Tab-separated table of C-alpha atoms and ligand atoms in Angstrom:
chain	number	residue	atom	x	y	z
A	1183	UNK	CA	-51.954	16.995	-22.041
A	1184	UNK	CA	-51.237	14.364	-19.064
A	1185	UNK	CA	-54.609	13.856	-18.265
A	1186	UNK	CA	-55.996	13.459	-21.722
A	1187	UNK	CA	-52.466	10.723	-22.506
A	1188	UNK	CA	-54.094	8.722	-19.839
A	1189	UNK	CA	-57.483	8.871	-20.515
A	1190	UNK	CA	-56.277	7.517	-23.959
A	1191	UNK	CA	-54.148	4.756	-22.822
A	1192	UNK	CA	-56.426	3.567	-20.300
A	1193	UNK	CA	-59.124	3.487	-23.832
A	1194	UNK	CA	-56.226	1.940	-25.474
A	1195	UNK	CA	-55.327	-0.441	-22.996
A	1196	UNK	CA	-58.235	-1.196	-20.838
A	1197	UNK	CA	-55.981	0.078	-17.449
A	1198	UNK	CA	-53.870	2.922	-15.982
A	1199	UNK	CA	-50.588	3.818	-17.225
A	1200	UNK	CA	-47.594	3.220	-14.524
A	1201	UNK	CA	-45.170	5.627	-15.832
A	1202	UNK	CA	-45.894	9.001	-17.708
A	1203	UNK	CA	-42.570	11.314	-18.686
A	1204	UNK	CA	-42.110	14.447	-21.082
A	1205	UNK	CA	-39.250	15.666	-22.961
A	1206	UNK	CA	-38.764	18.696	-24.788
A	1207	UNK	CA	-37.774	19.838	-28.707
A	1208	UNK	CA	-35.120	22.323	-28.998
A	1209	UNK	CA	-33.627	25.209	-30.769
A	1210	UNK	CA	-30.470	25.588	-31.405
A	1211	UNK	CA	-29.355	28.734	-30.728
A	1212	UNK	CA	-26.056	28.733	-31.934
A	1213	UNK	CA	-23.578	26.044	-33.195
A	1214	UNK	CA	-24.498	25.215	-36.383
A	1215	UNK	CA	-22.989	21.498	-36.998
A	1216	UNK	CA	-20.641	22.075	-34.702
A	1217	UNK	CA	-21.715	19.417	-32.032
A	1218	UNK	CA	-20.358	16.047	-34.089
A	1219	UNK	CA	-17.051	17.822	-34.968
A	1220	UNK	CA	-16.435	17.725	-31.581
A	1221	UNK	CA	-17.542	21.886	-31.229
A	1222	UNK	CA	-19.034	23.752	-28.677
A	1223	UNK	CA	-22.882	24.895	-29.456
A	1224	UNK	CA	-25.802	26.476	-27.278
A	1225	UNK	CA	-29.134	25.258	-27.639
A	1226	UNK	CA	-32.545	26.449	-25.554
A	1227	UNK	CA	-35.171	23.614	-24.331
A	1228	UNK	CA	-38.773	24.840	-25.342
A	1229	UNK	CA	-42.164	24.208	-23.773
A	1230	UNK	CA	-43.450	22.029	-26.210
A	1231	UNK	CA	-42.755	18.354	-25.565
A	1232	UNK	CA	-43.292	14.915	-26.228
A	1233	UNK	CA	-45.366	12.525	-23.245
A	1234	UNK	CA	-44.734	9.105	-23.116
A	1235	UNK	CA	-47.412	6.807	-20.895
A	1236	UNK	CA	-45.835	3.117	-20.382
A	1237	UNK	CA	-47.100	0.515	-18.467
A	1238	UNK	CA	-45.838	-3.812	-18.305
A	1239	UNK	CA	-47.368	-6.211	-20.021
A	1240	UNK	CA	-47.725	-9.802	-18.712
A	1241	UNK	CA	-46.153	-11.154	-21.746
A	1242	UNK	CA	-43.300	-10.693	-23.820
A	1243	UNK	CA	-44.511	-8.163	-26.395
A	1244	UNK	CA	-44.284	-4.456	-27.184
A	1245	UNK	CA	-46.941	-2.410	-28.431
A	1246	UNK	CA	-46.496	0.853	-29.705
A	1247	UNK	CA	-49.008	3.037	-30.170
A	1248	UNK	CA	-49.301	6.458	-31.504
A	1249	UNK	CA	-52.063	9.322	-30.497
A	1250	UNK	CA	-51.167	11.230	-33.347
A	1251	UNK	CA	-51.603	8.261	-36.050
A	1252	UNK	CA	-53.252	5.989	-34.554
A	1253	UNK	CA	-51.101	3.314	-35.043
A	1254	UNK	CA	-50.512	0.049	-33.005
A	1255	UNK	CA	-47.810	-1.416	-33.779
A	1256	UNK	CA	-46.475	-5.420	-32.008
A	1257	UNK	CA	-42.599	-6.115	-31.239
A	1258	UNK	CA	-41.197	-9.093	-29.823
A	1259	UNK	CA	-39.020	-8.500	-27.325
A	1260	UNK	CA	-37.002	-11.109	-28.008
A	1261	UNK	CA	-36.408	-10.023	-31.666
A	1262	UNK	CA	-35.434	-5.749	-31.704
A	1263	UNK	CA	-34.774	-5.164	-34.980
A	1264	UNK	CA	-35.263	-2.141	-37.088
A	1265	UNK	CA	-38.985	-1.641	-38.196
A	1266	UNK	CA	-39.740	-0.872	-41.735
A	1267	UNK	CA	-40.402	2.502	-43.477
A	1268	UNK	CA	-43.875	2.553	-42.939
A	1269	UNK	CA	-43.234	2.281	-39.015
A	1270	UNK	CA	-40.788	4.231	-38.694
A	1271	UNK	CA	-41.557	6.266	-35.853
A	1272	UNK	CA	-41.513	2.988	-33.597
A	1273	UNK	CA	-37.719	2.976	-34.524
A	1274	UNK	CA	-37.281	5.732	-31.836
A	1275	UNK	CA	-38.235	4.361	-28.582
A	1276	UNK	CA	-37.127	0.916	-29.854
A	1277	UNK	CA	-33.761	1.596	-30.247
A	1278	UNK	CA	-33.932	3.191	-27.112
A	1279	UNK	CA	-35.656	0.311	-25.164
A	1280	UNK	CA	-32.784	-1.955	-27.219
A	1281	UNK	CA	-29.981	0.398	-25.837
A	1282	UNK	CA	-31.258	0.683	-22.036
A	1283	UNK	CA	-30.608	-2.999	-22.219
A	1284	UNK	CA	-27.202	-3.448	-23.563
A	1285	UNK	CA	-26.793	-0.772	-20.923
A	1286	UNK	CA	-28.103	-3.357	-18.436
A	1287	UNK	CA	-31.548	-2.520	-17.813
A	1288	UNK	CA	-33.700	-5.666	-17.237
A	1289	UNK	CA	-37.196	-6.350	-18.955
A	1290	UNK	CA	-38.588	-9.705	-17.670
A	1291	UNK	CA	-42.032	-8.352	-19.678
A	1292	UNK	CA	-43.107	-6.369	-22.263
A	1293	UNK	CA	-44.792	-3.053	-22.121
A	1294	UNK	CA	-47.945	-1.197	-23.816
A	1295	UNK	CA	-46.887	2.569	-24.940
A	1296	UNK	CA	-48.722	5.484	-25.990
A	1297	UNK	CA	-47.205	9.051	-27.001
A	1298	UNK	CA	-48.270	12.103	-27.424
A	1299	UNK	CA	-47.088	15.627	-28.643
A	1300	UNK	CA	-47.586	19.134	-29.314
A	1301	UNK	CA	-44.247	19.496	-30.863
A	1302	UNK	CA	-44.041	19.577	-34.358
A	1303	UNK	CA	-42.477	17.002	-36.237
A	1304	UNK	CA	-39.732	17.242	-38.553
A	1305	UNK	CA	-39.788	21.584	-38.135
A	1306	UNK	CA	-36.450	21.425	-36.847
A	1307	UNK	CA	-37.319	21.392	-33.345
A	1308	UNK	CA	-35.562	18.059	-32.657
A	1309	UNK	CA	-38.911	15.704	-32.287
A	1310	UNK	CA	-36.936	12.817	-32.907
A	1311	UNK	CA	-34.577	13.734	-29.540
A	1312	UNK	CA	-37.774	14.637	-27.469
A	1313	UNK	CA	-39.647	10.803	-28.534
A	1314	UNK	CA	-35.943	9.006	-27.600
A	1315	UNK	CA	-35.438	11.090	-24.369
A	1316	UNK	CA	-39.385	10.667	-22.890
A	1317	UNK	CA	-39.206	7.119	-23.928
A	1318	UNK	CA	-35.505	6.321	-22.017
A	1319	UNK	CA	-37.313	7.879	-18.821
A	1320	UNK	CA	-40.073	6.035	-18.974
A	1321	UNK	CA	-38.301	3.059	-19.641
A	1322	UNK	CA	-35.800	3.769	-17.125
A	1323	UNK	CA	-38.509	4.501	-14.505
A	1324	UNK	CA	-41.019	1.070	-15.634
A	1325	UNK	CA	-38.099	-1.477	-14.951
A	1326	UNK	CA	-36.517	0.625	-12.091
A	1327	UNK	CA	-33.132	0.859	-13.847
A	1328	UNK	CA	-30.735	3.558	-12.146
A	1329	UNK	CA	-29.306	5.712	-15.048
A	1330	UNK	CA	-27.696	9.124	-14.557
A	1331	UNK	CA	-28.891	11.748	-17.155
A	1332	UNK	CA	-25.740	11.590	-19.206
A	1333	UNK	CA	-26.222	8.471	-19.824
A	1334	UNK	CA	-29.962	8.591	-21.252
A	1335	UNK	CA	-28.620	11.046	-23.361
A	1336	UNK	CA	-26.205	9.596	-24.562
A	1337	UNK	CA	-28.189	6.094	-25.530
A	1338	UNK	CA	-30.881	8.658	-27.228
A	1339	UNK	CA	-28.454	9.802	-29.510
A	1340	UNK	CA	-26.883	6.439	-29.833
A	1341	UNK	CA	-30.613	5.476	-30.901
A	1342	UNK	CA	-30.429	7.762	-33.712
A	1343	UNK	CA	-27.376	7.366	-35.461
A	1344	UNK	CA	-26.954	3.398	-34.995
A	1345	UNK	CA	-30.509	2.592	-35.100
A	1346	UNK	CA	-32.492	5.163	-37.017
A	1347	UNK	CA	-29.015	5.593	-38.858
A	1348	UNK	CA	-28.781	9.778	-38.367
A	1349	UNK	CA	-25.630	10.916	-37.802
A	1350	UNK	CA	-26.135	13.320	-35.655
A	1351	UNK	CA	-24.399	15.108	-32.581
A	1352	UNK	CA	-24.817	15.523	-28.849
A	1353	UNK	CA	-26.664	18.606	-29.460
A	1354	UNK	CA	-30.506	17.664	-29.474
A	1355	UNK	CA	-30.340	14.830	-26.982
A	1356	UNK	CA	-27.987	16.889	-24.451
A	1357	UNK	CA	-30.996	19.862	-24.896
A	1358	UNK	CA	-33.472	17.815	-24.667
A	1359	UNK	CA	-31.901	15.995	-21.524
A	1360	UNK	CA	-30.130	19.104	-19.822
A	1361	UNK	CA	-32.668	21.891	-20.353
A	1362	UNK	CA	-33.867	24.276	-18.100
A	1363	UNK	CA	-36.554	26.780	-18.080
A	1364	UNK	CA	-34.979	30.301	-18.535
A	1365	UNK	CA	-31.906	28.767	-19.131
A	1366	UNK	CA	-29.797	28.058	-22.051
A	1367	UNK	CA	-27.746	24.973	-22.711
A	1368	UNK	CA	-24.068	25.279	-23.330
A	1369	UNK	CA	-22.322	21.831	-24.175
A	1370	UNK	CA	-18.652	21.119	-24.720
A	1371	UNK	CA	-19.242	18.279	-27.327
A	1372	UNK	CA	-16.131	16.908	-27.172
A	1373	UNK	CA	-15.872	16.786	-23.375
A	1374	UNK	CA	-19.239	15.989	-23.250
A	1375	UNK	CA	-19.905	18.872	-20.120
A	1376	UNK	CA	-23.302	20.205	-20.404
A	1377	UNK	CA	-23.915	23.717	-18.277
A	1378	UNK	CA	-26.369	26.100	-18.150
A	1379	UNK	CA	-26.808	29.817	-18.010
A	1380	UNK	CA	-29.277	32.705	-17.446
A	1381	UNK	CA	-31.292	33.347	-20.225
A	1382	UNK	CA	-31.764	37.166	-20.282
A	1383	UNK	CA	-35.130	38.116	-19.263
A	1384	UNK	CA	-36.139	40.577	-21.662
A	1385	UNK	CA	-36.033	38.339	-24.444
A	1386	UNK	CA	-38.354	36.162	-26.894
A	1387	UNK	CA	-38.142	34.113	-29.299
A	1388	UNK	CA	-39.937	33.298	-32.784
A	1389	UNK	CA	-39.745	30.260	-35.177
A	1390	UNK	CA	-40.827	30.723	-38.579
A	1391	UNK	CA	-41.419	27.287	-39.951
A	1392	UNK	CA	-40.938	27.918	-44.135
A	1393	UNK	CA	-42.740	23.991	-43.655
A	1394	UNK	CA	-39.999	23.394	-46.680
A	1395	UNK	CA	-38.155	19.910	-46.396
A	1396	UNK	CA	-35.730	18.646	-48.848
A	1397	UNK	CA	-36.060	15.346	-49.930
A	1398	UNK	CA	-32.496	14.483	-49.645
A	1399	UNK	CA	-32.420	15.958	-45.921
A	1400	UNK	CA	-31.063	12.681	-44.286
A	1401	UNK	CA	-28.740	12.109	-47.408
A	1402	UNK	CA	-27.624	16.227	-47.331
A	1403	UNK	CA	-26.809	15.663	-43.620
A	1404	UNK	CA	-24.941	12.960	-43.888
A	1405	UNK	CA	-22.723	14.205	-47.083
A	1406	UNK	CA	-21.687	17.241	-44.842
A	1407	UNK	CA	-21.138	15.103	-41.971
A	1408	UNK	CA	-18.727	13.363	-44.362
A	1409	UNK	CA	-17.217	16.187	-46.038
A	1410	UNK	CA	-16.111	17.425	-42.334
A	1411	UNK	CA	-14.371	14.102	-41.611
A	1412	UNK	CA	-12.330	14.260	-44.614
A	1413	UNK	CA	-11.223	17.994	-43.531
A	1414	UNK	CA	-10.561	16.536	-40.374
A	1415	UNK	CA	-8.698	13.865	-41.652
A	1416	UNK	CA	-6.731	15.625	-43.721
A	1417	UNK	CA	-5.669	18.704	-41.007
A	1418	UNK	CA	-5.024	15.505	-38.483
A	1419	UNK	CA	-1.934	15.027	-41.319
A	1420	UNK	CA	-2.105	11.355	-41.203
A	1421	UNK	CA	-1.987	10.824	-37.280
A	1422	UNK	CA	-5.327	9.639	-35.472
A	1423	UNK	CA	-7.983	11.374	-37.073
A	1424	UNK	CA	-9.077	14.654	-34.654
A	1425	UNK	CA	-12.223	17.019	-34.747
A	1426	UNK	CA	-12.459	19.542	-36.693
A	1427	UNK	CA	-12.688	21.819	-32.919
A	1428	UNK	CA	-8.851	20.711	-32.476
A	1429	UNK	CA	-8.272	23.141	-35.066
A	1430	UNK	CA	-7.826	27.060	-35.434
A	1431	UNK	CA	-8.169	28.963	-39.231
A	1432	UNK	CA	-4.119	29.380	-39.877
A	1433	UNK	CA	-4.140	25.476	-39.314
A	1434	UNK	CA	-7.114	25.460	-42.204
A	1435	UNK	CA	-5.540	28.094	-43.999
A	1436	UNK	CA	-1.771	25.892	-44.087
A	1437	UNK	CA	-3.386	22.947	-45.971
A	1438	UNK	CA	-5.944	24.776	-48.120
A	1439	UNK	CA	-4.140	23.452	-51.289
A	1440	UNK	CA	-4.678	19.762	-50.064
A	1441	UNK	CA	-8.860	20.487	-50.093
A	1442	UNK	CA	-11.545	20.609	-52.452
A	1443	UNK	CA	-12.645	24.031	-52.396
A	1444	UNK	CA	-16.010	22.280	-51.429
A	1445	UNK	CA	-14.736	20.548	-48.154
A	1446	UNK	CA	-12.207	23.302	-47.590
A	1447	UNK	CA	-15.486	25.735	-47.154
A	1448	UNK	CA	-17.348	23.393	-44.450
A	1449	UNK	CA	-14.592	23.119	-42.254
A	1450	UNK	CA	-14.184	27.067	-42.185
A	1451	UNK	CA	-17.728	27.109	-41.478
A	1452	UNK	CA	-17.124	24.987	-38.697
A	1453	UNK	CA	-13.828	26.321	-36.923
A	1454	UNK	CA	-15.382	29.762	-37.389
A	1455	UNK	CA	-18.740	28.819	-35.801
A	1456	UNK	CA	-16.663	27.159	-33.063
A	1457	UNK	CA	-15.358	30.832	-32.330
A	1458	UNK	CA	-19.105	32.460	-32.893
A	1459	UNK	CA	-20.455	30.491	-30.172
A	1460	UNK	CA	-17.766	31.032	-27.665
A	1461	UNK	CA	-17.961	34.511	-28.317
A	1462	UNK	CA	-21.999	34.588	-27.683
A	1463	UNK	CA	-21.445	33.012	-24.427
A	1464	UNK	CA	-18.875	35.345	-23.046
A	1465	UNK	CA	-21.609	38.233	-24.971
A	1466	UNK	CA	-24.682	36.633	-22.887
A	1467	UNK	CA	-22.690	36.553	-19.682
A	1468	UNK	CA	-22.254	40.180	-20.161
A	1469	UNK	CA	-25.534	41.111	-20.776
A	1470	UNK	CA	-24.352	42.242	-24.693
A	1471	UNK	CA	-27.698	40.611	-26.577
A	1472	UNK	CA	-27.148	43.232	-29.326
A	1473	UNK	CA	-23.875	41.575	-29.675
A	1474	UNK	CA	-25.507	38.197	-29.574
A	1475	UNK	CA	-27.820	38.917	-32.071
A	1476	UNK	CA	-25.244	39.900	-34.609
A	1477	UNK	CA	-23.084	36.520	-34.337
A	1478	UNK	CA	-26.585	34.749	-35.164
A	1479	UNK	CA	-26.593	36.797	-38.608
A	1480	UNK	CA	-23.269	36.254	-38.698
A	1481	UNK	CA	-23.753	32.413	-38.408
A	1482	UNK	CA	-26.900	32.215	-40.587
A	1483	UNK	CA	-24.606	33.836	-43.246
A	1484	UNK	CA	-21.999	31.118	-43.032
A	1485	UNK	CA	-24.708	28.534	-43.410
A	1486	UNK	CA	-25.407	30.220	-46.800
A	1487	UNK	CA	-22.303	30.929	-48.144
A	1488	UNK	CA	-19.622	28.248	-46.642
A	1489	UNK	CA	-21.702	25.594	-45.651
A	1490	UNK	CA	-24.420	25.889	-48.064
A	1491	UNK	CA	-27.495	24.291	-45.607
A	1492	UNK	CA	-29.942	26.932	-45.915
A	1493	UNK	CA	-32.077	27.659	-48.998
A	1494	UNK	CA	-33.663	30.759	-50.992
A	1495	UNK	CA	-36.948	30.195	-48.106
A	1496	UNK	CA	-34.627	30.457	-45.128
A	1497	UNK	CA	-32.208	33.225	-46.710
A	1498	UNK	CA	-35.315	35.303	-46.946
A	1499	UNK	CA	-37.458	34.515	-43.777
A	1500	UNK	CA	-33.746	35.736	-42.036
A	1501	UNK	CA	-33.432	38.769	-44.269
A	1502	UNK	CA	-37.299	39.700	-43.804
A	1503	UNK	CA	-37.158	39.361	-40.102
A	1504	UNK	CA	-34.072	41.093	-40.119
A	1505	UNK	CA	-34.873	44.235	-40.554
A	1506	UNK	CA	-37.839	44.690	-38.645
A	1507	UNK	CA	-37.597	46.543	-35.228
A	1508	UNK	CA	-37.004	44.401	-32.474
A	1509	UNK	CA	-35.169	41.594	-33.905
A	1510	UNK	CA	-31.803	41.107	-32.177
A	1511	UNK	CA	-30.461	39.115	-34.888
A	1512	UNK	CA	-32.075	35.560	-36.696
A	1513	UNK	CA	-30.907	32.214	-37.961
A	1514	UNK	CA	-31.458	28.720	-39.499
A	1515	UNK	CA	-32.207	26.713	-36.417
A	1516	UNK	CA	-31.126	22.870	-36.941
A	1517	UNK	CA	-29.755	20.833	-39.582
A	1518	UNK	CA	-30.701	23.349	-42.619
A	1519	UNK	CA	-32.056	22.537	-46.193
A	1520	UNK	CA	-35.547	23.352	-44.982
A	1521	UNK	CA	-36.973	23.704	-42.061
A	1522	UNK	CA	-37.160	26.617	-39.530
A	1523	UNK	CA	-35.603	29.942	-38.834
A	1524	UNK	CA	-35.302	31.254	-35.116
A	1525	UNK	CA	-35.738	34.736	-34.436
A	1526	UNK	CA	-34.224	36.527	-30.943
A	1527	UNK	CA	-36.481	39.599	-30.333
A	1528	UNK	CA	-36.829	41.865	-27.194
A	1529	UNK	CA	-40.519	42.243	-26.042
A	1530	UNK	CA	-41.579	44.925	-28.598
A	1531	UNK	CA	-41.571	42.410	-31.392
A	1532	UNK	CA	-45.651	41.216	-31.533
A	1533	UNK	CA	-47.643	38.774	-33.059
A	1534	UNK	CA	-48.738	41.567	-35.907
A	1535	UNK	CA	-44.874	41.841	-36.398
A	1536	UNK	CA	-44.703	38.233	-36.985
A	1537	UNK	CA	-47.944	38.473	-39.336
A	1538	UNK	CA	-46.099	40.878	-41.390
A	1539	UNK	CA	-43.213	38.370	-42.133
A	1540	UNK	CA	-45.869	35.771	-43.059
A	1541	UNK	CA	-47.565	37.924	-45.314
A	1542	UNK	CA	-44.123	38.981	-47.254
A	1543	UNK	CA	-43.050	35.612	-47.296
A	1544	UNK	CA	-46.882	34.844	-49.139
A	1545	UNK	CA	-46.596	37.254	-51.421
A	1546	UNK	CA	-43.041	35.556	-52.544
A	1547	UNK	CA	-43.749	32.028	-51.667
A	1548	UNK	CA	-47.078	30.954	-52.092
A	1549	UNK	CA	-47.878	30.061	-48.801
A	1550	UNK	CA	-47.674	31.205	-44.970
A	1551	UNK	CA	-44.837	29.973	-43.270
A	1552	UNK	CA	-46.055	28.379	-39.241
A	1553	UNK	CA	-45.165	30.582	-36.829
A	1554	UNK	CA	-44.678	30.431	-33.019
A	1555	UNK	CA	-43.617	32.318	-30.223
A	1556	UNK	CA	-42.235	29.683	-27.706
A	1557	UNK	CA	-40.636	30.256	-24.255
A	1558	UNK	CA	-38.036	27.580	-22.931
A	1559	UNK	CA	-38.571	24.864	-20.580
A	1560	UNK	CA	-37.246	22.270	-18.351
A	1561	UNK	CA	-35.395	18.818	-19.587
A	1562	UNK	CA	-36.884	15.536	-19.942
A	1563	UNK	CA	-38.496	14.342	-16.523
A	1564	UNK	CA	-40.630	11.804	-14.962
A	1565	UNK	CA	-44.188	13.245	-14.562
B	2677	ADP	P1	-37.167	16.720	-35.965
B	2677	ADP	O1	-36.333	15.950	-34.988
B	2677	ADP	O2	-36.557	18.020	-36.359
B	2677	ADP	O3	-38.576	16.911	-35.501
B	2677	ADP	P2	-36.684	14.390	-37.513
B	2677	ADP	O4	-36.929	14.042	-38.937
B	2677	ADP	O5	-35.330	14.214	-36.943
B	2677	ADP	O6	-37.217	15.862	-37.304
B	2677	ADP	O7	-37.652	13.526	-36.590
B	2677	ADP	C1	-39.032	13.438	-36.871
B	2677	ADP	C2	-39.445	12.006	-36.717
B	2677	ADP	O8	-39.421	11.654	-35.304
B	2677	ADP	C3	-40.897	11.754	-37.115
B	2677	ADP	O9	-40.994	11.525	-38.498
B	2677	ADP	C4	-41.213	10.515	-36.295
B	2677	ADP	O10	-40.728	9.347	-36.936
B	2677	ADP	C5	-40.433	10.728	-35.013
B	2677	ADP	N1	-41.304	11.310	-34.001
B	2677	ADP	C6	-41.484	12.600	-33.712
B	2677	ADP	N2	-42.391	12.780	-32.725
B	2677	ADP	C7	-42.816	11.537	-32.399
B	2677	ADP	C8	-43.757	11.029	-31.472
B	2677	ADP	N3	-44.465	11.808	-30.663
B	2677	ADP	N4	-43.918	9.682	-31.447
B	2677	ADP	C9	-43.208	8.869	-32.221
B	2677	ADP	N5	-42.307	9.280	-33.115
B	2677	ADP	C10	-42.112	10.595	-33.204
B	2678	MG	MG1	-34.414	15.101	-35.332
């Protein structure tokens, strides 16, 4: 993919790139909006990634340009404002370019970019983090600005709530940023530590994309990232409003009668899923994946019943898989209300296994969900 980025740009842009970097998606493995309640969650980095090429300009302009659509789009750098629907994928390295320089990095030029990808966008996979983490490398790297990796997360996720205006969590950034090949991601979102453990050997896993997006995704997110500040605020009692992770069920349970049964069901989803995911790391550090694999039903049942992101295509791609032979557990991977379902199987579980869950999933739904086996990979590099 490298070599046929910079055959491209140099088409595009009549020279070599300077800079090339990749960054990966992500699945979450478990921690299902827990990261912007302050939670703990575990995500895996996948081999599938997002390359940036970027090389300066003599002037003072920005061009954007996109393998995928074609697109060249101009920006002054003396004007970084939000682009407009059409171009809205520009908004992602642009905020991030606009955040590297509050942060201090200096541009005395523009730059010419081109991406590419073999990630799929908007499957849940976290595209949006893998575009904002390649681009802060690159970035980083052109205008030789020193940055530890903490901090390019953090301005990639900074890009997408204050720019893009998606209020998400650490979670997709920190993967994106902290992965590692056969490892799995653990961060303390409140804390902000990011560590990594083992993944066990034996293991694959499966996304089943139902290809299913509602239209109110954004809006959806956002009302549940509301409804779990007003829990917060109103088990924080009138003091400074804490996370929902400050809190254990018999705190929940002592001012049911003060929620909505609505918002009094997200934060249980939350506190609980809090609990799931410490209990799957102390399971993987013991070697207990059977164990694991039931706390991913486990969560994948809270999304349906308490938190109320999945949907009838999810509910039955995780039932389906379910109870085929192999499968350690399955889950919603990612925001919910569309989207993809992650499957942990050991090495029995085949591509005519996987077949056999598209087929059912036909004969229901019309159409073949897109399915993948994917192994994990390393973080967001210069390459
Ligand atoms: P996800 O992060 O799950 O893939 P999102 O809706 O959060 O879904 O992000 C998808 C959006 O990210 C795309 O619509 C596009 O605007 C942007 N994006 C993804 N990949 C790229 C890319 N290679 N170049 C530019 N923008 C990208
Ligand atoms: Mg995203």
């Amino acid at each position: 993919m490298k070599q046929s980025l910079i055959t491209s740009f140099v088409r595009l842009f009549g020279r070599v790139p300077e800079v090339v970097s990749q960054a990966p998606g992500r699945i979450e493995f478990i921690g299902n909006h827990t990261d912007y309640n302050g939670g703990v969650v575990m995500g895996v980095a996948l081999d599938k990634t997002v390359m940036v090429a970027l090389a300066k300009r003599t002037d003072r302009k920005l061009i954007f340009a996109s393998a995928k659509s074609g697109e060249k789009i101009a920006v002054d750098l003396d004007d970084l404002k939000k682009q407009e629907r059409e171009y809205n994928w520009v908004n992602y390295p642009l905020g991030v370019f606009k955040y590297l320089i509050e942060a201090g990095l200096k541009a005395d030029c523009g730059f010419d970019m081109l991406d590419c990808s073999n990630l799929p966008a908007g499957a849940g996979l976290s595209s949006s983090a893998a575009i904002e983490l390649a681009s802060a490398f690159a970035m980083a790297k052109l205008y030789d600005f020193q940055a530890d990796l903490k901090t390019l997360v953090r301005i990639g996720r900074k890009c997408e709530n204050h720019f893009v205006g998606m209020p998400c969590g650490i979670l997709d950034q920190g993967v994106s940023g902290f992965g590692k090949k056969d490892g799995i991601v653990f961060i303390d979102c409140l804390t902000e530590d990011f560590s990594t453990y083992p993944l066990p050997s034996n293991c694959k896993f499966w996304l089943f994309n139902s290809t299913k997006k509602h239209a109110l995704v954004d809006g959806l997110y956002a009302e549940r990232h509301s409804e779990c500040m007003q829990a917060s605020k109103v088990l924080s009692e009138g003091g400074e409003s804490r996370p929902l992770r400050s809190f254990n069920v018999d705190d929940l349970e002592a001012v049911k009668d003060k929620l909505s049964d609505v918002v009094y069901r997200r934060a249980k989803h939350v506190i609980e899923e809090n609990d799931r995911v410490m209990k799957a790391k102390e399971l993987l550090l013991a070697g207990d994946i059977c164990g694991v694999g039931k706390l991913l039903n486990a969560s994948h049942e809270s999304s349906r019943k308490l938190f109320e992101n999945s949907c009838e295509e999810l509910d039955f791609l995780v039932d389906t898989v379910s109870t085929m032979k192999g499968v350690y557990g399955a889950r919603l991977s990612g925001g919910g209300f569309g989207g993809a379902v992650m499957a942990l199987t050991d090495e029995s579980f085949s591509q005519e296994d996987a077949d056999k869950v598209s087929e059912i999933y036909e004969q229901k739904f019309g159409k073949k969900p897109m399915v993948f086996t994917c192994a994990s990979g390393d973080g967001a590099k210069v390459i």
